[in-house]
mmCIF file of C-alpha atoms in Angstrom:
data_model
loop_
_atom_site.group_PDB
_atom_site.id
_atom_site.type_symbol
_atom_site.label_atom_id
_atom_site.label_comp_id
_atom_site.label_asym_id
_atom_site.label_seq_id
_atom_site.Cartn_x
_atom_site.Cartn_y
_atom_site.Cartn_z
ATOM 1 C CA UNK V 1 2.028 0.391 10.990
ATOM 2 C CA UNK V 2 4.678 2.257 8.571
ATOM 3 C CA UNK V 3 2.685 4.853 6.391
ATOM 4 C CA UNK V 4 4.843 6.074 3.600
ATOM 5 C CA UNK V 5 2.746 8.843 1.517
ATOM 6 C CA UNK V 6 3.868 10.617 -1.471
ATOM 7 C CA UNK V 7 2.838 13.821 -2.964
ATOM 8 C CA UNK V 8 3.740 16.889 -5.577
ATOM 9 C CA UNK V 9 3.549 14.794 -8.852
ATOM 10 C CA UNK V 10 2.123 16.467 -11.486
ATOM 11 C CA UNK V 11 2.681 17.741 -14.773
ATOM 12 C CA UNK V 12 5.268 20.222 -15.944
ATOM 13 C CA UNK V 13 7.041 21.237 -19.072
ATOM 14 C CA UNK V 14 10.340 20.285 -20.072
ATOM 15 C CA UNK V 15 12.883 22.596 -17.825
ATOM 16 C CA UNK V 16 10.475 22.985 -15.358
ATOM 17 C CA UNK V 17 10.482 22.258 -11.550
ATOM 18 C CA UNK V 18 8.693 20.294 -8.798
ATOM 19 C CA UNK V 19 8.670 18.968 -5.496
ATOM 20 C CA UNK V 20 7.841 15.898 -4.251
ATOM 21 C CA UNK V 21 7.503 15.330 -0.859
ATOM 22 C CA UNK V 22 7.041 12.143 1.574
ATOM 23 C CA UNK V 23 5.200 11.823 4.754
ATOM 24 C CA UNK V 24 6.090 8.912 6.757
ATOM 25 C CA UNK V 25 4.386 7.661 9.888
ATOM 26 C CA UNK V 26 4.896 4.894 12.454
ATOM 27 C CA UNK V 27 8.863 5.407 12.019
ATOM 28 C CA UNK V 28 11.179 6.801 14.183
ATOM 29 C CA UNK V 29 12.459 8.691 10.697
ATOM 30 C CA UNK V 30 15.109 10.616 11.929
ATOM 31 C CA UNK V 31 17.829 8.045 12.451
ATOM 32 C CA UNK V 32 16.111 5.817 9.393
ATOM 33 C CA UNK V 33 17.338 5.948 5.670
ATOM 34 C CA UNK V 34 15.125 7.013 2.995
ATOM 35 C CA UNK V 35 15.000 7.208 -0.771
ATOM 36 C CA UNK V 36 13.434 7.940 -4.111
ATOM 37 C CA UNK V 37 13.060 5.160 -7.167
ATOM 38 C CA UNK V 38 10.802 5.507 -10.344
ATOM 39 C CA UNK V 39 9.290 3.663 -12.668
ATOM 40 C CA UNK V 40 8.965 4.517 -16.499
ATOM 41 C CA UNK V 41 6.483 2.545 -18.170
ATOM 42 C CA UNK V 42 7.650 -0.597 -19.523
ATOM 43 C CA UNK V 43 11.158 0.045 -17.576
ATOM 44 C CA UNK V 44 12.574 -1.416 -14.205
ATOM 45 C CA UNK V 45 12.227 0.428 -11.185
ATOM 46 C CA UNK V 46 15.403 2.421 -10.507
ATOM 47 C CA UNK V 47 17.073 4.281 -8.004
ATOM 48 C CA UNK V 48 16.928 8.225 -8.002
ATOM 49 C CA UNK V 49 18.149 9.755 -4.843
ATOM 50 C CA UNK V 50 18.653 8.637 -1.081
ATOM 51 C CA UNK V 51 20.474 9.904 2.033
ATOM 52 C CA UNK V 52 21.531 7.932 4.807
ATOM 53 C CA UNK V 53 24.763 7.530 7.228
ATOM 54 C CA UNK V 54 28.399 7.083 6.621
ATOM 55 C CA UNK V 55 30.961 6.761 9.428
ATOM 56 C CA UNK V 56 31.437 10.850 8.772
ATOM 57 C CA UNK V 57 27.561 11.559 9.053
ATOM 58 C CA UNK V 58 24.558 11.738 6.617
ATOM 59 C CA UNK V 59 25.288 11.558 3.026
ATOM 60 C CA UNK V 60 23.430 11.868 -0.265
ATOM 61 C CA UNK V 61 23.335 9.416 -3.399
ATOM 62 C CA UNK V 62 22.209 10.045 -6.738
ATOM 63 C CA UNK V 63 22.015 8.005 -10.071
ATOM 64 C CA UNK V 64 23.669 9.581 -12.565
ATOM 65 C CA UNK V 65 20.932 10.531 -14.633
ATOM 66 C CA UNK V 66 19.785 13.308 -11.867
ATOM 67 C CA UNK V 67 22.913 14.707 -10.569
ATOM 68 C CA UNK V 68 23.135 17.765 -10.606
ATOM 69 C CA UNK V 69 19.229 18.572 -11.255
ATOM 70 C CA UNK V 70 17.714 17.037 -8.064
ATOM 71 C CA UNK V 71 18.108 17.342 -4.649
ATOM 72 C CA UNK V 72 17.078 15.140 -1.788
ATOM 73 C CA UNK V 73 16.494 16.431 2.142
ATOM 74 C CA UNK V 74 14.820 15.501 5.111
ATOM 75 C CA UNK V 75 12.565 17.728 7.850
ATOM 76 C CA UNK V 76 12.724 15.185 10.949
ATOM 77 C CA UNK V 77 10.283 17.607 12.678
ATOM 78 C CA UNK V 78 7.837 17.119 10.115
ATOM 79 C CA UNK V 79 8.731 12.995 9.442
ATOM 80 C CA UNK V 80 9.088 14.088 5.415
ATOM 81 C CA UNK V 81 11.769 13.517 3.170
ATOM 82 C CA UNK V 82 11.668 15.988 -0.223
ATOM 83 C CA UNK V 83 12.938 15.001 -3.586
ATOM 84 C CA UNK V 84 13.698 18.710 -5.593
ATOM 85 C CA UNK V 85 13.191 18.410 -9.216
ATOM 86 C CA UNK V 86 14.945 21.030 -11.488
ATOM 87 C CA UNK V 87 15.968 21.478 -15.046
ATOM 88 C CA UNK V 88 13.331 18.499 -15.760
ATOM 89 C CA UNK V 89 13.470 16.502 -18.656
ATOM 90 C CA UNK V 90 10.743 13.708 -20.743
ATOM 91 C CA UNK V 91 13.204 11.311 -20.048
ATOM 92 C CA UNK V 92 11.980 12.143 -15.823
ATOM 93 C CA UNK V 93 8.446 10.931 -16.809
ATOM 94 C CA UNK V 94 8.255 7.860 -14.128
ATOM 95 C CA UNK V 95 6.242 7.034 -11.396
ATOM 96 C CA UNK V 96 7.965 8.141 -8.094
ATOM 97 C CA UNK V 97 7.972 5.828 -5.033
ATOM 98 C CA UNK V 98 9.246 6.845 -1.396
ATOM 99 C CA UNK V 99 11.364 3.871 0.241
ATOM 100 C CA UNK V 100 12.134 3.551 4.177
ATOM 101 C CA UNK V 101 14.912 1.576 5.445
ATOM 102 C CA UNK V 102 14.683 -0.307 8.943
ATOM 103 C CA UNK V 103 18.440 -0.070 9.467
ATOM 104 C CA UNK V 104 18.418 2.768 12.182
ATOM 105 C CA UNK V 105 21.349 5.092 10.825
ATOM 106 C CA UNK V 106 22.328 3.013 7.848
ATOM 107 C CA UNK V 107 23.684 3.842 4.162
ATOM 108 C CA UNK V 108 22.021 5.814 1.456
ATOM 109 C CA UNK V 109 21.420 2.488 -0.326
ATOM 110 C CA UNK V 110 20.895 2.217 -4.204
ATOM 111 C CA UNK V 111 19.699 -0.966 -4.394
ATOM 112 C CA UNK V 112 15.801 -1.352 -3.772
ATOM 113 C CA UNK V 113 15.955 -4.712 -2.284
ATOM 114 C CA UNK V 114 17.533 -2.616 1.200
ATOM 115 C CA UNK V 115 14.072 -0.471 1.422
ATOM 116 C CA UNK V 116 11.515 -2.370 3.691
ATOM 117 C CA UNK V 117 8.671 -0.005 3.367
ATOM 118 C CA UNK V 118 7.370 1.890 0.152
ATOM 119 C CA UNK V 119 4.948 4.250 -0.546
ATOM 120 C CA UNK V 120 2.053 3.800 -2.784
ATOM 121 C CA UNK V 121 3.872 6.142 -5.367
ATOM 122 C CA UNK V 122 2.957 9.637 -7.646
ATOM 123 C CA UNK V 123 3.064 10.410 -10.988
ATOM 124 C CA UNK V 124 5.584 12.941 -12.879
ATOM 125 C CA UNK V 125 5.021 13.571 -16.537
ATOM 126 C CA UNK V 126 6.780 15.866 -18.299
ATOM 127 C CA UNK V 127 5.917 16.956 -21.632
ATOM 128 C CA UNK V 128 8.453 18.041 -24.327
#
């Protein structure tokens, strides 16, 4: 059974920093893809971050909003993938969710319909 569980939401002012982290179980992990999406209230779920393979090695992708101001890595010893928050803005406020791909080295997907396993999700707020 795939376990994907989030943590590090919180509250934080705007500029601030946090980190989220995700602890995934019942994966191999290291040779699967993983990313971040939120979800703003009353908004579609959208992609923030994800790293994957290429034919040159692992790669990162980020939306546009967060480029520049968070970071995504991966511990394979520890089976967690980390989503670094900086410069944060009220516009960040979401829900977070952690997404696992099957694909065994495959590409740092955008699109949520590639993710076969999500976590349960944490909350960010940040406050103006």
């Amino acid at each position: 059974q795939v376990l994907l569980v989030e943590s590090g939401g919180g509250v934080v002012q705007a500029g601030g920093s946090l980190r989220l982290s995700c602890a995934a179980s019942g994966l191999t992990f290291s040779n699967n893809p993983m990313g971040w999406f939120r979800q703003a209230p009353g908004k579609e779920r959208e992609f923030v971050a994800a790293i994957g393979w290429n034919w040159n090695g692992i790669i990162t992708a980020y939306s546009d909003s967060v480029k520049g101001r968070f970071t995504i890595s991966r511990d394979n010893v520890k089976n967690t993938v980390y989503l670094q928050m900086n410069s944060l803005k009220p516009e960040d406020t979401a829900v977070y969710y952690c997404a696992a791909r099957i694909a065994m080295y495959g590409s740092a997907s955008r699109e949520a319909r590639m993710y076969d396993y999500w976590g349960q999700g944490t909350q960010v707020t940040v406050s103006s």
